[in-house]
Short mmCIF file of C-alpha atoms in Angstrom, two decimals:
data_model
loop_
_atom_site.label_atom_id
_atom_site.label_comp_id
_atom_site.label_asym_id
_atom_site.label_seq_id
_atom_site.Cartn_x
_atom_site.Cartn_y
_atom_site.Cartn_z
CA MET A 1348 0.00 0.00 0.00
CA ARG A 1349 2.79 2.37 0.97
CA ARG A 1350 4.58 1.62 -2.33
CA PHE A 1351 1.37 2.35 -4.26
CA VAL A 1352 0.93 5.70 -2.48
CA LEU A 1353 4.54 6.71 -3.15
CA LYS A 1354 4.20 5.73 -6.80
CA SER A 1355 0.98 7.76 -7.11
CA LEU A 1356 2.65 10.77 -5.54
CA ALA A 1357 5.59 10.47 -7.93
CA VAL A 1358 3.28 10.33 -10.95
CA ALA A 1359 1.38 13.36 -9.68
CA ALA A 1360 4.63 15.27 -9.16
CA LEU A 1361 5.76 14.39 -12.68
CA GLY A 1362 2.46 15.66 -14.03
CA LEU A 1363 2.91 18.96 -12.23
CA THR A 1364 6.43 19.26 -13.61
CA VAL A 1365 5.27 18.66 -17.19
CA ALA A 1366 2.40 21.09 -16.75
CA ALA A 1367 4.79 23.72 -15.42
CA ASN A 1368 6.89 23.42 -18.58
CA VAL A 1369 3.89 24.19 -20.80
CA GLN A 1370 3.16 27.86 -20.35
CA ALA A 1371 -0.52 28.75 -20.25
CA ALA A 1372 -1.98 31.07 -22.87
CA ASP A 1373 -2.68 34.70 -22.09
CA PRO A 1374 -6.29 34.56 -20.76
CA ALA A 1375 -6.98 37.91 -22.43
CA LYS A 1376 -6.01 36.58 -25.86
CA LYS A 1377 -7.47 33.36 -27.23
CA GLU A 1378 -6.57 33.66 -30.94
CA ILE A 1379 -3.37 34.97 -32.53
CA VAL A 1380 -3.56 36.02 -36.18
CA ILE A 1381 -0.24 35.94 -38.03
CA GLY A 1382 0.17 37.43 -41.49
CA THR A 1383 2.99 36.39 -43.82
CA THR A 1384 3.80 36.46 -47.49
CA VAL A 1385 3.26 33.13 -49.25
CA GLY A 1386 6.07 30.60 -49.05
CA ASP A 1387 8.63 29.93 -46.37
CA PHE A 1388 7.36 32.41 -43.74
CA GLY A 1389 3.90 30.86 -43.98
CA ASP A 1390 5.41 27.37 -43.79
CA MET A 1391 7.28 28.36 -40.62
CA VAL A 1392 3.97 29.23 -38.99
CA LYS A 1393 2.08 26.15 -40.20
CA GLN A 1394 4.79 23.60 -39.51
CA SER A 1395 6.46 24.90 -36.35
CA ILE A 1396 5.21 28.12 -34.73
CA LYS A 1397 1.51 27.22 -34.75
CA PRO A 1398 2.06 23.87 -32.97
CA ILE A 1399 4.27 25.56 -30.36
CA LEU A 1400 1.64 28.19 -29.56
CA GLU A 1401 -1.26 25.73 -29.69
CA LYS A 1402 0.45 23.65 -26.99
CA GLN A 1403 0.15 26.73 -24.79
CA GLY A 1404 -3.58 26.95 -25.45
CA TYR A 1405 -3.73 29.53 -28.23
CA SER A 1406 -5.69 29.25 -31.44
CA VAL A 1407 -3.48 30.37 -34.34
CA LYS A 1408 -4.77 31.69 -37.67
CA LEU A 1409 -2.47 32.26 -40.65
CA VAL A 1410 -3.24 34.86 -43.33
CA GLU A 1411 -0.97 34.78 -46.40
CA PHE A 1412 -0.43 37.77 -48.69
CA THR A 1413 1.01 38.14 -52.18
CA ASP A 1414 2.23 41.73 -51.80
CA TYR A 1415 4.31 43.90 -49.46
CA VAL A 1416 1.70 46.61 -48.79
CA ARG A 1417 -1.36 44.99 -47.23
CA PRO A 1418 0.41 43.08 -44.39
CA ASN A 1419 1.50 46.29 -42.63
CA LEU A 1420 -1.81 48.06 -43.19
CA ALA A 1421 -3.69 45.01 -41.87
CA LEU A 1422 -1.43 44.90 -38.82
CA GLN A 1423 -1.96 48.57 -38.05
CA GLU A 1424 -5.76 48.32 -38.37
CA GLY A 1425 -5.88 45.28 -36.09
CA SER A 1426 -6.90 42.45 -38.41
CA LEU A 1427 -3.47 40.91 -37.77
CA ASP A 1428 -1.59 40.56 -34.48
CA VAL A 1429 1.81 39.85 -36.03
CA ASN A 1430 3.26 39.94 -39.51
CA VAL A 1431 6.38 38.27 -40.82
CA PHE A 1432 7.63 39.25 -44.26
CA GLN A 1433 9.93 42.29 -44.19
CA HIS A 1434 13.39 43.54 -43.28
CA LYS A 1435 13.88 46.53 -41.01
CA PRO A 1436 14.77 49.11 -43.70
CA TYR A 1437 11.49 48.34 -45.47
CA LEU A 1438 9.47 48.48 -42.24
CA ASP A 1439 11.06 51.76 -41.20
CA ASN A 1440 10.42 53.37 -44.56
CA PHE A 1441 6.85 52.05 -44.88
CA ALA A 1442 5.89 52.98 -41.32
CA LYS A 1443 7.25 56.50 -41.75
CA GLU A 1444 5.53 57.01 -45.10
CA HIS A 1445 2.14 55.73 -43.87
CA LYS A 1446 2.44 57.01 -40.29
CA LEU A 1447 2.15 53.55 -38.69
CA SER A 1448 3.08 52.64 -35.11
CA LEU A 1449 4.68 49.26 -35.79
CA LYS A 1450 7.71 47.71 -34.11
CA GLU A 1451 10.16 44.99 -35.17
CA VAL A 1452 10.33 42.34 -32.42
CA PHE A 1453 12.10 39.16 -33.61
CA GLN A 1454 14.14 38.01 -36.59
CA VAL A 1455 13.42 34.96 -38.73
CA PRO A 1456 15.56 32.81 -41.06
CA THR A 1457 15.61 34.63 -44.39
CA ALA A 1458 16.36 33.51 -47.92
CA PRO A 1459 18.75 36.10 -49.37
CA LEU A 1460 17.96 38.29 -52.35
CA GLY A 1461 19.44 36.79 -55.49
CA ILE A 1462 19.94 37.38 -59.19
CA TYR A 1463 18.41 34.56 -61.21
CA PRO A 1464 18.90 33.71 -64.89
CA GLY A 1465 16.22 34.67 -67.39
CA LYS A 1466 16.98 34.72 -71.09
CA LEU A 1467 20.68 34.81 -70.21
CA LYS A 1468 22.16 32.06 -68.05
CA SER A 1469 25.53 33.42 -66.95
CA LEU A 1470 26.65 36.74 -65.47
CA LYS A 1471 29.43 36.94 -68.04
CA ASP A 1472 26.80 37.10 -70.79
CA VAL A 1473 25.53 40.52 -69.68
CA LYS A 1474 25.92 43.15 -72.42
CA PRO A 1475 24.78 46.71 -73.19
CA GLY A 1476 21.00 46.79 -73.18
CA SER A 1477 20.57 43.66 -71.04
CA THR A 1478 17.32 43.84 -69.07
CA VAL A 1479 17.20 43.11 -65.35
CA SER A 1480 13.93 43.07 -63.39
CA ALA A 1481 14.07 44.18 -59.75
CA PRO A 1482 11.67 44.78 -56.84
CA ASN A 1483 9.97 48.16 -57.22
CA ASP A 1484 9.67 49.05 -53.52
CA PRO A 1485 12.39 51.52 -52.42
CA SER A 1486 14.28 49.40 -49.88
CA ASN A 1487 14.46 46.23 -51.99
CA PHE A 1488 15.31 48.26 -55.09
CA ALA A 1489 18.22 49.72 -53.12
CA ARG A 1490 19.39 46.21 -52.32
CA ALA A 1491 19.34 45.35 -56.02
CA LEU A 1492 21.44 48.41 -56.84
CA VAL A 1493 24.02 47.40 -54.24
CA MET A 1494 24.22 43.96 -55.85
CA PHE A 1495 24.72 45.53 -59.30
CA ASN A 1496 27.44 47.71 -57.79
CA ASP A 1497 29.14 44.65 -56.23
CA LEU A 1498 29.08 42.95 -59.64
CA GLY A 1499 30.56 45.98 -61.38
CA TRP A 1500 27.48 46.45 -63.56
CA ILE A 1501 27.02 49.96 -62.18
CA LYS A 1502 28.96 52.34 -59.97
CA LEU A 1503 27.07 54.05 -57.17
CA LYS A 1504 28.01 57.56 -56.10
CA LYS A 1505 30.46 57.76 -53.22
CA GLY A 1506 29.09 58.51 -49.78
CA ILE A 1507 25.48 57.48 -50.45
CA ASN A 1508 23.43 55.46 -47.96
CA PRO A 1509 23.23 51.95 -49.47
CA LEU A 1510 19.97 51.30 -47.61
CA THR A 1511 18.22 54.11 -49.49
CA ALA A 1512 20.00 54.03 -52.86
CA SER A 1513 17.90 54.93 -55.90
CA GLU A 1514 18.49 55.30 -59.63
CA ARG A 1515 19.54 58.90 -58.97
CA ASP A 1516 22.51 57.51 -57.04
CA ILE A 1517 23.93 55.64 -60.03
CA ASP A 1518 27.15 57.40 -61.02
CA VAL A 1519 28.01 55.21 -64.00
CA ASN A 1520 25.95 52.47 -65.66
CA VAL A 1521 29.05 50.49 -66.58
CA LYS A 1522 27.29 47.63 -68.39
CA GLN A 1523 24.46 49.86 -69.66
CA ILE A 1524 21.85 47.54 -68.19
CA LYS A 1525 18.15 48.40 -68.31
CA ILE A 1526 16.48 47.99 -64.92
CA VAL A 1527 12.82 46.96 -65.01
CA PRO A 1528 11.07 47.64 -61.64
CA LEU A 1529 8.20 45.22 -60.87
CA GLU A 1530 6.06 44.13 -57.92
CA ALA A 1531 8.04 41.54 -55.98
CA ALA A 1532 5.44 38.81 -56.57
CA GLN A 1533 5.78 39.26 -60.35
CA LEU A 1534 9.54 38.80 -60.43
CA PRO A 1535 9.64 34.97 -60.74
CA ARG A 1536 7.34 35.12 -63.78
CA SER A 1537 9.37 37.95 -65.30
CA ARG A 1538 12.27 35.61 -66.06
CA ASN A 1539 10.71 34.74 -69.40
CA ASP A 1540 10.83 38.39 -70.48
CA VAL A 1541 14.13 39.70 -69.09
CA ASP A 1542 17.76 38.65 -69.20
CA PHE A 1543 18.09 38.43 -65.41
CA ALA A 1544 15.68 38.83 -62.49
CA VAL A 1545 16.42 39.99 -58.96
CA ILE A 1546 14.06 37.93 -56.80
CA ASN A 1547 13.34 38.04 -53.08
CA GLY A 1548 14.15 34.71 -51.49
CA ASN A 1549 10.64 33.95 -50.23
CA TYR A 1550 9.11 34.55 -53.66
CA ALA A 1551 11.80 32.40 -55.26
CA THR A 1552 11.13 29.45 -52.99
CA SER A 1553 7.33 29.79 -53.16
CA SER A 1554 7.61 29.69 -56.98
CA GLY A 1555 9.62 26.48 -56.92
CA ILE A 1556 12.93 28.20 -57.67
CA LYS A 1557 15.87 26.76 -55.76
CA LEU A 1558 18.16 29.26 -54.05
CA THR A 1559 21.07 27.38 -55.59
CA GLU A 1560 19.83 28.53 -59.03
CA ALA A 1561 20.88 32.10 -58.23
CA VAL A 1562 23.89 33.30 -60.18
CA PHE A 1563 24.61 35.88 -57.45
CA GLN A 1564 23.37 36.51 -53.89
CA GLU A 1565 23.58 39.67 -51.83
CA LYS A 1566 26.43 39.86 -49.35
CA SER A 1567 24.77 42.01 -46.67
CA TYR A 1568 23.21 40.66 -43.48
CA ALA A 1569 21.28 43.90 -42.95
CA TYR A 1570 18.19 42.39 -44.54
CA VAL A 1571 17.41 39.43 -42.32
CA ASN A 1572 13.62 39.68 -41.96
CA TRP A 1573 11.67 40.60 -38.84
CA GLY A 1574 8.35 39.81 -37.25
CA ALA A 1575 6.47 43.02 -36.47
CA MET A 1576 3.71 43.97 -34.05
CA ARG A 1577 1.85 47.10 -33.09
CA ALA A 1578 4.08 49.03 -30.70
CA ALA A 1579 1.33 49.06 -28.04
CA ASP A 1580 1.18 45.24 -28.02
CA VAL A 1581 4.84 44.34 -27.65
CA SER A 1582 4.82 44.02 -23.84
CA LYS A 1583 1.57 42.03 -23.62
CA PRO A 1584 1.80 38.41 -22.40
CA TRP A 1585 0.58 36.89 -25.69
CA ALA A 1586 3.13 38.97 -27.62
CA LYS A 1587 5.92 37.72 -25.39
CA ASP A 1588 4.72 34.15 -26.05
CA VAL A 1589 4.93 34.71 -29.82
CA ILE A 1590 8.41 36.18 -29.52
CA ALA A 1591 9.49 33.27 -27.31
CA ALA A 1592 8.12 30.76 -29.84
CA TYR A 1593 10.18 32.28 -32.67
CA ASN A 1594 13.30 32.24 -30.48
CA SER A 1595 12.66 28.79 -29.00
CA LYS A 1596 15.05 25.85 -29.29
CA ALA A 1597 12.30 23.88 -30.99
CA PHE A 1598 11.85 26.42 -33.79
CA ARG A 1599 15.57 27.06 -34.09
CA GLY A 1600 16.38 23.38 -34.50
CA TRP A 1601 13.57 22.82 -37.00
CA ALA A 1602 14.36 25.90 -39.10
CA THR A 1603 18.12 25.37 -39.15
CA GLN A 1604 17.64 21.90 -40.59
CA LYS A 1605 14.90 22.85 -43.06
CA TYR A 1606 16.36 26.11 -44.36
CA ALA A 1607 20.00 25.36 -45.03
CA GLY A 1608 21.65 28.29 -46.80
CA TYR A 1609 19.36 30.90 -45.25
CA LYS A 1610 20.66 33.85 -43.28
CA LEU A 1611 19.79 33.29 -39.63
CA PRO A 1612 18.71 35.66 -36.84
CA ALA A 1613 21.54 37.42 -35.06
CA ALA A 1614 20.13 36.24 -31.70
CA TRP A 1615 20.77 32.63 -32.72
CA LYS A 1616 24.53 33.04 -32.99
#
């Protein structure tokens, strides 16, 4: 009898220990709505983040977008609680332009921006008049210009801010390339019409393009993407749970294995 009682107590204690390791959901927040662009950021939610948060008692809804404008507007107006799709230079510029009170709160593994072959297959084939499609939003267009500068296709003016570079900052168009600005989601399809295409990593992967197909990738780590929230929400318990999920050992281990070749959050180093 004594052995049975001790065994029962041990089982009960173990149950309490397990329960203590599973943090309860914020009672003031039952559902968390996360917005991402289609592709890897959405997959991260569906395959790893959602299960982590659901174990804590949350209901998680994913909303996927095909553009870089609506996710921030939806976050500001309250139809999203978190969005994951953008780097800090883009968020800063967009929030300032649209007068939004959004805050970057955690980084996520990010496929780097790359130049992919279109009608031409090798960088050495570039010639005067070669067409290169690039993202038309200011921050990603600046990234493309920095890549062209690194390749020697153009020369940017000395002393400019590489995060805000524009066509006005081109000093010399060495290779006389023609830059074709397009919505980021259109870039994978543009490969049939241009010689090269600069494509954001998430749109490349969601279109079935392997990152290894890139003929050049950006060198900078300034563009690792962030999850953003409304500034007023950052200190709330549910927000801290989301941040903890994205920085958890479970997500880190899963993402590191699944997204080999991605640039990883600085906090993971």
